Coordinates of C-alpha atoms and ligand atoms in Angstrom, one line a residue:
X24 CA -0.6 10.1 34.9
X25 CA -3.9 9.8 33.1
X26 CA -6.4 7.4 34.7
X27 CA -8.0 6.5 31.5
X28 CA -6.0 4.1 29.2
X29 CA -7.1 3.9 25.6
X30 CA -6.4 0.5 24.0
X31 CA -4.6 2.0 20.8
X32 CA -3.2 5.4 20.1
X33 CA -2.5 6.1 16.4
X34 CA -0.2 8.8 15.4
X35 CA -0.7 10.2 12.0
X36 CA -4.0 10.7 10.0
X37 CA -2.5 9.9 6.5
X38 CA -4.1 7.0 4.6
X39 CA -2.4 4.4 6.7
X40 CA -3.4 5.8 10.1
X41 CA -6.9 6.3 8.9
X42 CA -7.2 2.8 7.5
X43 CA -5.8 1.4 10.8
X44 CA -8.4 3.5 12.8
X45 CA -11.1 2.4 10.5
X46 CA -10.2 -1.3 10.6
X47 CA -9.8 -1.3 14.4
X48 CA -13.2 0.4 14.7
X49 CA -14.7 -2.1 12.3
X50 CA -13.4 -4.8 14.7
X51 CA -14.9 -2.9 17.7
X52 CA -11.6 -1.9 19.1
X53 CA -11.4 1.6 20.7
X54 CA -8.7 3.8 19.5
X55 CA -7.7 7.5 19.3
X56 CA -6.0 8.9 16.3
X57 CA -4.0 12.1 16.6
X58 CA -3.2 14.1 13.5
X59 CA -1.2 17.4 13.6
X60 CA -2.8 18.9 10.6
X61 CA -6.3 19.6 9.9
X62 CA -6.5 16.8 7.3
X63 CA -6.5 19.1 4.2
X64 CA -4.5 17.8 1.4
X65 CA -2.6 20.5 -0.5
X66 CA -0.4 18.3 -2.7
X67 CA -2.1 14.9 -3.4
X68 CA 0.7 12.2 -3.6
X69 CA -0.9 8.8 -4.0
X70 CA -3.5 8.4 -6.6
X71 CA -3.4 4.6 -7.5
X72 CA -5.5 2.5 -5.1
X73 CA -4.1 -1.0 -5.7
X74 CA -6.3 -4.1 -6.3
X75 CA -5.6 -5.5 -2.7
X76 CA -6.3 -2.1 -1.1
X77 CA -9.7 -2.2 -3.1
X78 CA -10.4 -5.6 -1.6
X79 CA -10.0 -4.1 1.9
X80 CA -12.3 -1.2 0.7
X81 CA -14.8 -3.9 -0.4
X82 CA -14.7 -5.5 3.1
X83 CA -15.2 -2.0 4.6
X84 CA -18.1 -1.0 2.3
X85 CA -16.1 1.7 0.6
X86 CA -16.1 0.6 -3.1
X87 CA -19.1 2.8 -4.0
X88 CA -17.4 5.8 -2.4
X89 CA -14.2 5.2 -4.3
X90 CA -16.0 4.6 -7.6
X91 CA -18.0 7.6 -7.0
X92 CA -15.1 10.0 -6.4
X93 CA -14.7 12.8 -8.9
X94 CA -11.8 11.4 -11.0
X95 CA -13.5 10.9 -14.4
X96 CA -13.8 7.2 -14.9
X97 CA -13.6 7.5 -18.7
X98 CA -10.2 9.3 -18.7
X99 CA -7.7 7.1 -20.7
X100 CA -5.0 5.8 -18.4
X101 CA -2.2 5.7 -21.0
X102 CA 1.4 6.0 -20.2
X103 CA 3.0 8.0 -23.1
X104 CA 6.7 8.5 -23.6
X105 CA 7.4 11.9 -25.3
X106 CA 10.1 14.4 -26.0
X107 CA 7.4 17.0 -25.1
X108 CA 3.7 16.8 -25.0
X109 CA 3.6 18.8 -28.3
X110 CA 6.8 17.1 -29.5
X111 CA 7.6 13.5 -30.7
X112 CA 5.8 10.5 -29.2
X113 CA 8.4 7.7 -28.5
X114 CA 6.1 5.1 -27.3
X115 CA 2.8 4.4 -25.4
X116 CA 1.2 1.7 -23.2
X117 CA -2.6 2.1 -23.7
X118 CA -5.0 1.6 -20.8
X119 CA -8.6 2.3 -20.9
X120 CA -10.4 4.7 -18.4
X121 CA -10.7 3.2 -14.9
X122 CA -14.4 2.6 -15.3
X123 CA -13.9 0.7 -18.5
X124 CA -11.3 -1.8 -17.0
X125 CA -12.3 -5.1 -15.9
X126 CA -11.1 -6.6 -12.6
X127 CA -8.4 -9.3 -13.1
X128 CA -9.6 -12.8 -12.7
X129 CA -7.8 -13.1 -9.4
X130 CA -9.8 -10.4 -7.6
X131 CA -13.4 -9.1 -7.3
X132 CA -12.0 -5.6 -7.6
X133 CA -9.9 -3.6 -10.0
X134 CA -7.4 -1.0 -9.1
X135 CA -8.7 2.5 -9.0
X136 CA -7.5 6.0 -9.6
X137 CA -8.5 8.1 -6.6
X138 CA -6.0 10.8 -5.7
X139 CA -5.2 11.4 -2.0
X140 CA -7.4 14.6 -1.8
X141 CA -10.3 12.2 -2.7
X142 CA -9.2 8.9 -1.1
X143 CA -8.2 10.4 2.5
X144 CA -11.7 11.9 3.0
X145 CA -13.2 8.5 2.2
X146 CA -11.0 6.7 4.7
X147 CA -11.6 9.6 7.3
X148 CA -15.4 9.3 6.9
X149 CA -15.1 5.5 7.3
X150 CA -12.9 5.8 10.5
X151 CA -15.2 8.6 11.9
X152 CA -18.3 6.4 11.3
X153 CA -16.9 3.8 13.8
X154 CA -18.3 4.2 17.3
X155 CA -15.1 3.2 19.0
X156 CA -12.9 5.6 17.0
X157 CA -11.9 9.0 18.1
X158 CA -10.2 11.3 15.6
X159 CA -8.3 14.3 16.9
X160 CA -7.0 16.6 14.3
X161 CA -4.6 19.6 15.0
X162 CA -3.2 17.3 17.7
X163 CA 0.6 16.7 17.7
X164 CA 2.7 14.0 19.3
X165 CA 5.5 15.6 21.3
X166 CA 7.1 12.6 22.7
X167 CA 6.2 9.3 24.7
X168 CA 7.5 6.8 27.1
X169 CA 6.6 3.2 27.7
X170 CA 6.7 0.6 30.5
X171 CA 5.5 -2.9 30.9
X172 CA 1.8 -1.7 31.2
X173 CA 1.4 1.3 29.0
X174 CA 2.6 4.0 26.7
X175 CA 2.3 7.5 28.0
X176 CA 2.2 10.1 25.2
X177 CA 2.5 13.8 25.5
X178 CA 0.4 15.6 22.9
X179 CA -0.1 19.2 22.1
X180 CA -2.9 21.2 20.6
X181 CA -1.5 22.7 17.5
X182 CA -3.7 25.8 17.9
X183 CA -3.4 26.6 21.5
X184 CA -0.1 24.9 22.5
X185 CA -1.8 23.3 25.3
X186 CA -0.4 20.0 26.3
X187 CA -1.9 16.8 27.8
X188 CA -1.0 13.2 28.3
X189 CA -2.7 10.2 26.8
X190 CA -2.1 6.8 28.1
X191 CA -2.5 3.7 25.8
X192 CA -1.9 0.1 25.8
X193 CA -0.3 0.3 22.4
X194 CA 0.9 3.1 20.1
X195 CA 1.2 2.9 16.4
X196 CA 3.3 5.4 14.5
X197 CA 1.6 6.1 11.1
X198 CA 3.5 9.4 11.1
X199 CA 5.1 9.2 7.7
X200 CA 8.7 9.0 6.5
X201 CA 10.2 11.3 9.3
X202 CA 8.4 9.3 12.0
X203 CA 8.9 10.7 15.6
X204 CA 7.5 7.3 16.8
X205 CA 10.1 5.4 14.9
X206 CA 13.0 7.7 16.1
X207 CA 11.6 7.6 19.8
X208 CA 11.4 3.7 19.5
X209 CA 15.0 3.7 18.5
X210 CA 14.3 1.8 15.2
X211 CA 16.9 2.1 12.5
X212 CA 16.3 2.0 8.7
X213 CA 18.4 0.3 6.1
X214 CA 18.9 1.4 2.6
X215 CA 19.5 4.7 0.7
X216 CA 18.2 7.8 2.3
X217 CA 18.3 9.9 -0.8
X218 CA 17.8 8.4 -4.3
X219 CA 16.7 11.8 -5.8
X220 CA 15.8 15.1 -4.8
X221 CA 12.7 15.8 -6.7
X222 CA 10.4 18.8 -7.1
X223 CA 6.7 18.3 -7.6
X224 CA 4.5 21.2 -9.0
X225 CA 0.8 21.1 -9.2
X226 CA -0.3 23.5 -12.0
X227 CA -3.8 24.4 -13.4
X228 CA -4.4 24.6 -17.0
X229 CA -8.0 23.8 -18.1
X230 CA -7.0 23.7 -21.9
X231 CA -3.8 21.7 -21.8
X232 CA -5.3 18.9 -23.9
X233 CA -5.9 21.4 -26.7
X234 CA -2.2 22.4 -26.7
X235 CA -0.9 19.1 -28.0
X236 CA -1.9 16.1 -30.0
X237 CA -1.3 13.2 -27.6
X238 CA -4.8 13.0 -26.4
X239 CA -5.9 12.0 -22.8
X240 CA -3.3 10.0 -20.9
X241 CA -2.7 9.5 -17.3
X242 CA 1.1 10.0 -17.4
X243 CA 3.6 11.5 -19.8
X244 CA 7.3 10.6 -19.2
X245 CA 9.6 13.2 -20.7
X246 CA 12.6 12.1 -22.4
X247 CA 15.2 14.6 -23.8
X248 CA 18.7 14.2 -25.3
X249 CA 20.0 13.8 -21.7
X250 CA 17.6 11.0 -20.9
X251 CA 14.4 10.9 -18.7
X252 CA 14.0 14.2 -16.9
X253 CA 10.4 14.8 -15.9
X254 CA 6.9 13.5 -15.8
X255 CA 3.5 15.2 -16.1
X256 CA 0.5 13.4 -14.7
X257 CA -3.2 14.2 -15.0
X258 CA -3.8 14.5 -11.4
X259 CA -7.7 15.1 -11.4
X260 CA -8.4 14.3 -15.0
X261 CA -9.7 17.8 -15.6
X262 CA -7.6 20.9 -15.1
X263 CA -4.8 20.0 -12.7
X264 CA -1.5 18.5 -13.6
X265 CA 1.4 17.3 -11.5
X266 CA 4.7 18.1 -13.1
X267 CA 7.6 16.2 -11.5
X268 CA 11.1 17.4 -12.0
X269 CA 12.9 14.1 -11.2
X270 CA 16.4 15.7 -10.3
X271 CA 19.3 13.5 -9.0
X272 CA 21.0 12.6 -5.8
X273 CA 22.4 16.1 -5.5
X274 CA 20.2 18.5 -3.8
X275 CA 19.3 21.7 -5.5
X276 CA 16.6 24.4 -5.4
X277 CA 14.7 25.8 -8.4
X278 CA 13.5 29.3 -8.8
X279 CA 10.0 30.0 -10.0
X280 CA 11.4 31.1 -13.3
X281 CA 13.3 27.8 -13.6
X282 CA 10.1 25.7 -12.7
X283 CA 8.0 27.7 -15.3
X284 CA 10.5 27.2 -17.9
X285 CA 10.8 23.5 -17.2
X286 CA 6.9 23.2 -17.5
X287 CA 7.0 25.0 -20.8
X288 CA 9.8 22.7 -22.0
X289 CA 7.8 19.6 -20.9
X290 CA 4.7 20.9 -22.8
X291 CA 6.8 22.0 -25.8
X292 CA 5.4 25.5 -26.2
X293 CA 4.7 28.7 -24.4
X294 CA 1.3 28.7 -22.7
X295 CA -0.6 30.1 -19.7
X296 CA -0.8 28.1 -16.5
X297 CA -1.2 28.7 -12.9
X298 CA 1.1 27.1 -10.3
X299 CA -0.9 25.8 -7.3
X300 CA 1.8 24.4 -5.1
X301 CA 5.4 23.4 -5.2
X302 CA 6.7 20.5 -3.1
X303 CA 10.4 19.6 -3.1
X304 CA 10.8 16.0 -1.7
X305 CA 13.3 13.2 -1.2
X306 CA 12.9 10.0 -2.8
X307 CA 14.1 7.3 -0.5
X308 CA 14.8 3.6 -0.5
X309 CA 14.5 2.6 3.3
X310 CA 12.9 -0.2 5.3
X311 CA 12.9 -0.3 9.0
X312 CA 14.9 -3.1 10.9
X313 CA 11.8 -3.9 13.0
X314 CA 8.2 -2.7 13.0
X315 CA 7.8 -3.2 16.8
X316 CA 9.5 -2.1 19.9
X317 CA 7.7 -3.1 23.1
X318 CA 4.3 -1.5 22.9
X319 CA 5.1 0.7 20.1
X320 CA 4.7 -0.2 16.4
X321 CA 5.2 1.6 13.1
X322 CA 3.3 1.3 9.8
X323 CA 3.2 2.8 6.4
X324 CA 5.9 5.3 5.4
X325 CA 7.1 5.3 8.9
X326 CA 8.2 1.7 8.3
X327 CA 9.2 1.9 4.7
X328 CA 10.1 4.8 2.3
X329 CA 10.0 4.0 -1.3
X330 CA 10.1 5.6 -4.8
X331 CA 6.6 6.3 -6.0
X332 CA 7.5 4.5 -9.2
X333 CA 4.8 1.7 -9.2
X334 CA 2.4 3.3 -6.7
X335 CA 3.2 0.9 -3.9
X336 CA 3.8 3.1 -0.9
X337 CA 0.3 3.6 0.5
X338 CA -0.9 0.3 -0.7
X339 CA 1.9 -1.4 1.2
X340 CA 1.1 0.7 4.3
X341 CA -2.5 -0.3 4.2
X342 CA -1.4 -3.9 4.1
X343 CA 0.6 -3.1 7.3
X344 CA -2.4 -1.6 8.9
X345 CA -4.6 -4.6 8.1
X346 CA -2.1 -7.1 9.2
X347 CA -1.6 -5.2 12.6
X348 CA -5.2 -4.4 13.2
X349 CA -6.6 -7.9 13.7
X350 CA -3.5 -8.8 15.8
X351 CA -4.1 -5.9 18.2
X352 CA -7.8 -6.6 18.3
X353 CA -7.0 -10.3 19.3
X354 CA -4.6 -9.4 21.9
X355 CA -6.8 -6.6 23.4
X356 CA -10.0 -9.0 23.3
X357 CA -7.9 -11.6 25.1
X358 CA -7.7 -14.4 22.5
X359 CA -4.4 -13.6 20.9
X360 CA -0.9 -14.0 22.4
X361 CA 2.0 -11.5 22.3
X362 CA 3.5 -13.7 19.6
X363 CA 0.9 -12.3 17.2
X364 CA 2.3 -8.9 17.8
X365 CA 5.8 -10.1 17.1
X366 CA 4.6 -11.8 13.9
X367 CA 3.7 -8.3 12.5
X368 CA 7.4 -7.6 11.8
X369 CA 8.0 -11.1 10.6
X370 CA 5.3 -10.9 8.1
X371 CA 5.3 -7.3 7.1
X372 CA 9.0 -6.2 7.1
X373 CA 9.8 -8.6 4.2
X374 CA 6.9 -7.3 2.2
X375 CA 8.1 -3.8 2.8
X376 CA 11.7 -4.7 1.7
X377 CA 10.4 -6.4 -1.5
X378 CA 8.2 -3.5 -2.4
X379 CA 10.9 -0.8 -1.7
X380 CA 13.3 -2.8 -3.9
X381 CA 10.8 -3.2 -6.6
X382 CA 10.0 0.5 -6.6
X383 CA 13.6 1.4 -6.9
X384 CA 14.0 -1.0 -9.8
X385 CA 11.1 0.9 -11.5
X386 CA 13.0 4.1 -10.9
X387 CA 16.3 2.6 -12.4
X388 CA 14.4 1.5 -15.3
X389 CA 12.7 4.8 -15.9
X390 CA 16.0 6.6 -15.7
X391 CA 18.0 4.1 -17.8
X392 CA 17.7 6.0 -21.2
X393 CA 21.1 7.1 -22.1
X394 CA 22.2 10.3 -23.7
X395 CA 21.2 10.6 -27.4
X396 CA 22.4 13.9 -28.9
X397 CA 20.2 13.5 -32.1
X398 CA 17.0 12.6 -30.3
X399 CA 15.2 15.9 -31.3
X400 CA 16.8 16.0 -34.8
X401 CA 14.5 16.2 -37.7
X402 CA 16.5 13.8 -39.7
X403 CA 16.5 10.1 -40.7
X404 CA 19.2 9.5 -37.9
X405 CA 17.1 11.4 -35.3
X406 CA 13.9 9.3 -36.4
X407 CA 15.8 6.1 -36.1
X408 CA 17.1 7.0 -32.7
X409 CA 13.5 7.8 -31.5
X410 CA 12.4 4.6 -32.8
X411 CA 15.0 2.6 -30.9
X412 CA 14.7 4.6 -27.8
X413 CA 10.9 4.3 -27.8
X414 CA 10.9 0.6 -28.5
X415 CA 13.3 -0.2 -25.8
X416 CA 11.8 2.1 -23.2
X417 CA 8.3 0.7 -23.9
X418 CA 9.5 -2.8 -23.3
X419 CA 11.4 -1.9 -20.2
X420 CA 8.5 0.1 -18.6
X421 CA 5.9 -2.7 -18.8
X422 CA 7.3 -4.2 -15.6
X423 CA 6.0 -1.1 -13.8
X424 CA 2.6 -1.0 -15.5
X425 CA 1.7 -4.6 -14.9
X426 CA 2.2 -5.5 -11.2
X427 CA -0.7 -7.7 -10.1
X428 CA 1.9 -10.0 -8.5
X429 CA 3.3 -7.2 -6.3
X430 CA -0.3 -6.4 -5.1
X431 CA -1.5 -9.9 -4.6
X432 CA 1.3 -12.2 -4.6
X433 CA 3.1 -11.2 -1.4
X434 CA 3.1 -14.1 1.1
X435 CA 4.0 -14.6 4.8
X436 CA 6.7 -17.1 4.2
X437 CA 8.2 -18.6 7.4
X438 CA 5.6 -16.7 9.4
X439 CA 5.7 -17.9 13.0
X440 CA 1.9 -17.9 13.1
X441 CA 1.3 -19.9 9.9
X442 CA 1.5 -23.7 9.6
X443 CA 3.4 -24.7 6.5
X444 CA 2.1 -27.5 4.5
X445 CA 5.4 -28.5 3.0
X446 CA 4.6 -27.4 -0.6
X447 CA 7.3 -25.3 -2.2
X448 CA 6.8 -21.5 -2.6
X449 CA 5.6 -20.5 -6.0
X450 CA 7.8 -17.8 -7.8
X451 CA 7.2 -14.3 -6.5
X452 CA 6.8 -12.4 -9.8
X453 CA 6.0 -8.7 -10.2
X454 CA 3.7 -9.1 -13.1
X455 CA 1.6 -12.1 -12.6
X456 CA 0.0 -14.0 -9.7
X457 CA -1.3 -17.5 -9.8
X458 CA -3.6 -17.9 -6.8
X459 CA -2.8 -20.5 -4.1
X460 CA -4.2 -21.5 -0.7
X461 CA -0.7 -22.3 0.4
X462 CA -0.4 -21.3 4.1
X463 CA 0.9 -17.6 4.2
X464 CA -0.8 -16.5 1.1
X465 CA -3.9 -14.5 0.7
X466 CA -6.7 -16.9 0.1
X467 CA -7.8 -17.1 -3.5
X468 CA -10.7 -15.2 -4.9
X469 CA -13.3 -17.2 -6.7
X470 CA -17.0 -16.2 -7.5
X471 CA -19.4 -18.3 -5.7
X472 CA -22.6 -19.5 -7.2
X473 CA -24.6 -17.1 -5.0
X474 CA -22.6 -14.1 -6.6
X475 CA -20.3 -13.5 -3.6
X476 CA -16.4 -13.7 -3.7
X477 CA -14.8 -16.2 -1.5
X478 CA -13.1 -13.1 0.1
X479 CA -16.6 -12.0 1.2
X480 CA -16.6 -15.0 3.6
X481 CA -13.6 -13.8 5.6
X482 CA -13.3 -10.9 8.0
X483 CA -13.5 -10.3 11.7
X484 CA -12.7 -13.8 13.1
X485 CA -11.2 -17.0 11.6
X486 CA -13.1 -18.9 8.8
X487 CA -12.7 -22.7 8.5
X488 CA -13.5 -23.7 5.0
X489 CA -14.7 -27.3 4.5
X490 CA -14.9 -28.7 0.9
X491 CA -17.4 -31.4 0.9
X492 CA -17.1 -31.6 4.7
X493 CA -19.9 -31.6 7.3
X494 CA -19.9 -29.6 10.5
X495 CA -19.4 -32.8 12.4
X496 CA -16.2 -33.5 10.5
X497 CA -14.8 -29.9 11.1
X498 CA -15.9 -30.0 14.9
X499 CA -12.5 -31.0 16.4
X500 CA -10.9 -27.7 15.1
X501 CA -13.9 -25.6 15.5
X502 CA -14.5 -26.6 19.0
X503 CA -10.9 -26.3 20.1
X504 CA -10.9 -22.9 18.6
X505 CA -14.1 -21.8 20.3
X506 CA -12.7 -23.3 23.6
X507 CA -9.8 -20.8 23.4
X508 CA -12.2 -17.9 23.0
X509 CA -11.1 -17.4 19.3
X510 CA -13.9 -16.3 17.0
X511 CA -14.3 -18.8 14.1
X512 CA -16.9 -19.7 11.7
X513 CA -17.2 -23.0 9.8
X514 CA -18.3 -22.6 6.2
X515 CA -19.0 -25.8 4.2
X516 CA -18.6 -25.4 0.4
X517 CA -19.5 -27.8 -2.3
X518 CA -18.3 -25.9 -5.4
X519 CA -15.7 -27.9 -7.2
X520 CA -13.9 -24.9 -8.9
X521 CA -13.4 -23.4 -5.5
X522 CA -12.2 -26.7 -3.9
X523 CA -9.7 -27.2 -6.8
X524 CA -8.1 -23.8 -6.2
X525 CA -7.9 -24.2 -2.4
X526 CA -6.3 -27.6 -2.8
X527 CA -7.2 -29.2 0.6
X528 CA -10.4 -30.4 2.3
X529 CA -10.0 -28.1 5.2
X530 CA -8.5 -24.5 4.9
X531 CA -8.3 -22.2 7.8
X532 CA -8.4 -18.4 6.9
X533 CA -7.2 -15.7 9.2
X534 CA -9.2 -12.5 9.7
X535 CA -7.0 -10.8 7.2
X536 CA -7.8 -13.3 4.4
X537 CA -4.4 -15.0 4.7
X538 CA -4.4 -18.8 4.9
X539 CA -3.1 -20.1 8.3
X540 CA -3.3 -23.8 7.9
X541 CA -4.8 -26.4 5.4
X542 CA -5.0 -30.2 5.3
X543 CA -7.2 -33.0 4.0
X544 CA -8.0 -34.2 7.5
X545 CA -8.4 -32.7 11.0
X546 CA -5.2 -32.3 12.9
X547 CA -4.3 -34.8 15.6
X548 CA -3.8 -31.8 18.0
X549 CA -6.2 -29.1 17.0
X550 CA -5.3 -26.9 20.1
X551 CA -1.7 -26.8 19.0
X552 CA -2.7 -25.4 15.6
X553 CA -4.9 -22.8 17.1
X554 CA -2.2 -21.9 19.7
X555 CA 0.2 -21.2 16.8
X556 CA -2.1 -19.2 14.6
X557 CA -3.2 -17.0 17.6
X558 CA 0.4 -16.4 18.6
X559 CA 0.5 -18.4 21.9
X560 CA 3.0 -20.9 20.7
X561 CA 5.9 -20.9 18.2
X562 CA 4.9 -22.7 15.0
X563 CA 7.1 -24.8 12.7
X564 CA 7.7 -21.8 10.6
X565 CA 9.4 -19.8 13.2
X566 CA 12.7 -21.6 13.2
X567 CA 13.5 -20.7 9.8
X568 CA 12.4 -17.1 10.3
X569 CA 14.7 -16.8 13.3
X570 CA 17.6 -18.2 11.5
X571 CA 17.4 -15.4 8.8
X572 CA 16.1 -12.4 10.5
X573 CA 17.7 -10.2 8.0
X574 CA 16.8 -12.1 4.8
X575 CA 14.5 -9.3 3.8
X576 CA 17.2 -6.6 3.6
X577 CA 16.9 -4.7 0.4
X578 CA 18.6 -6.6 -2.4
Ligands
FAD12 C1 4.5 11.8 -6.0 C2 4.0 10.7 -5.3 C3 3.1 9.7 -5.8 C4 2.5 8.6 -5.0 N1 1.7 7.8 -5.6 C5 1.3 6.7 -4.9 C6 0.3 5.9 -5.4 O1 -0.2 6.1 -6.6 N2 0.0 4.7 -4.7 C7 0.5 4.5 -3.4 O2 0.2 3.4 -2.9 N3 1.4 5.3 -2.9 C8 1.9 6.4 -3.6 N4 2.7 7.3 -3.1 C9 3.2 7.0 -1.7 C10 2.1 7.5 -0.7 O3 1.7 8.8 -0.9 C11 2.7 7.3 0.7 O4 3.2 6.0 0.8 C12 1.5 7.4 1.7 O5 1.0 8.7 1.7 C13 2.0 7.0 3.1 O6 0.9 7.2 4.0 P1 1.2 7.3 5.6 O7 -0.2 7.4 6.2 O8 2.0 6.1 5.9 O9 2.1 8.5 5.8 P2 1.7 10.1 5.4 O10 0.8 10.1 4.3 O11 3.0 10.7 5.3 O12 1.0 10.5 6.7 C14 1.5 10.9 8.0 C15 0.7 11.7 8.7 O13 1.3 11.8 10.1 C16 1.2 13.1 10.5 N5 2.2 13.3 11.5 C17 3.5 13.2 11.4 N6 4.1 13.5 12.6 C18 3.1 13.7 13.5 C19 3.1 14.1 14.9 N7 4.2 14.2 15.6 N8 1.9 14.2 15.5 C20 0.7 14.0 14.8 N9 0.8 13.8 13.5 C21 1.9 13.7 12.8 C22 1.4 14.0 9.3 O14 0.9 15.2 9.4 C23 0.7 13.1 8.2 O15 -0.7 13.6 7.9 C24 3.1 8.5 -3.7 C25 4.2 9.3 -3.3 C26 4.5 10.4 -4.0 C27 5.5 11.3 -3.4

């Protein structure tokens, strides 16, 4: 039994594990991350860093690194629907290069295109730069046990086979869709384990753009007489492309000759290219029943496996990491109660289920094109079919391309650690998000007169915003909070546009930017508010959450 107990052991050094390690380190919490590989990315999967994830990057000081990554910022991000790259264009949603797009008014940041082979190293460098973080690559989790005091993990050096034990207060499985941590914790998943068996192929062709007339575009969706069958994505905006043979729910393997023929069909002509890697994978629609079991937690793909249609997977996982991180920090630093750790499932599992369902909806829409025998015919009927298919498909696909609501509009409804203010929940829409400081929502972004975003005010502890309020007026809540050892800062603001959006004189914002409580006056019992938001007491929201524990099941 090891003498030393590390506060947090993270299993998995994908983007979610790295983000969790980095955020824990940023909060001064010691953690060890183990990753079985050496961290090299042979097949970049994610490439869209959503607007909320970019807000976290802003907090972590990583915006410059993301913006400076080698993906060309003037590369048009169009989605084009084609019979082949050299064939008919059926429709197109135009998007400028990432560097030319403005952030939405609801955020200080815009979404970014930063493929995993560029983004993971940024997160890795961030985590490695934190004094309290230890990253151990080529180290594999073999198994673990837990008791009331600790988790004891057996890990193996992937090069030498030498095994050792690591004891930790808490263990977080960020170990991907086939999570050993989830399995060992006995956590089941609900949903569909195999939507499609898809094959991704990265190929190199420096002059692909000269082989067709569609110009620069991020994604080409290939539609044939049989319907949607493949996509081609500009994976590095230069010479590499990801070809995705979508497949179906029936498993099948492709020979190299079949893959090459499919790539030529997609491009619409014979041409020279080099296959760099082939990755068969299963598209899933699953969410875990719970994200916590005792001292063990799961986050990222370990907790929810979704279709990449929409680019929500990693972004949802990094949201998990940020929600869990401050709660672990609070408990380890002695100011948070165990209820905080339970609230992780209550808050994040419904978001996982929501995003999994949205991603599957996107897939259904993409695959909804029916059979059109005359799609490729060079006839008036063929042209009419192409026009109709293109117009319908363009309309249908917009839901996937405009998803600000998914990235910013999630809310922690009925959270046991938020204090509801009695206002009704605004609609949860994929496309749009109207900012609100209603408890449970991410606090609104507004540019302050000094050039900062309101989001720049929040971070390591709680922040009490007082609109036109003095420190003396805020003192009852601030002092009660400090008396409990909970870090809090009072920030008086006198900017009417900010006050209008925040809607109350006092707004208490959590370390993860979500609103915990708001009112026009100080509470009669400030200690009770603070005990709820730090997970020491059940809040008024908990009853509803307990009544409907499975409300978040995939629709
Ligand atoms: C084609 C495609 C495109 C995508 N595009 C996007 C996108 O644009 N935006 C987006 O947000 N998401 C996207 N996704 C989803 C995204 O890639 C995943 O959601 C994300 O990688 C999950 O991160 P993770 O850290 O949870 O898991 P993973 O990235 O799977 O990392 C898990 C890590 O755990 C390690 N591990 C596993 N078991 C052990 C063990 N026993 N011991 C030690 N280490 C272990 C693994 O080696 C791995 O490094 C896409 C997915 C695909 C397939």
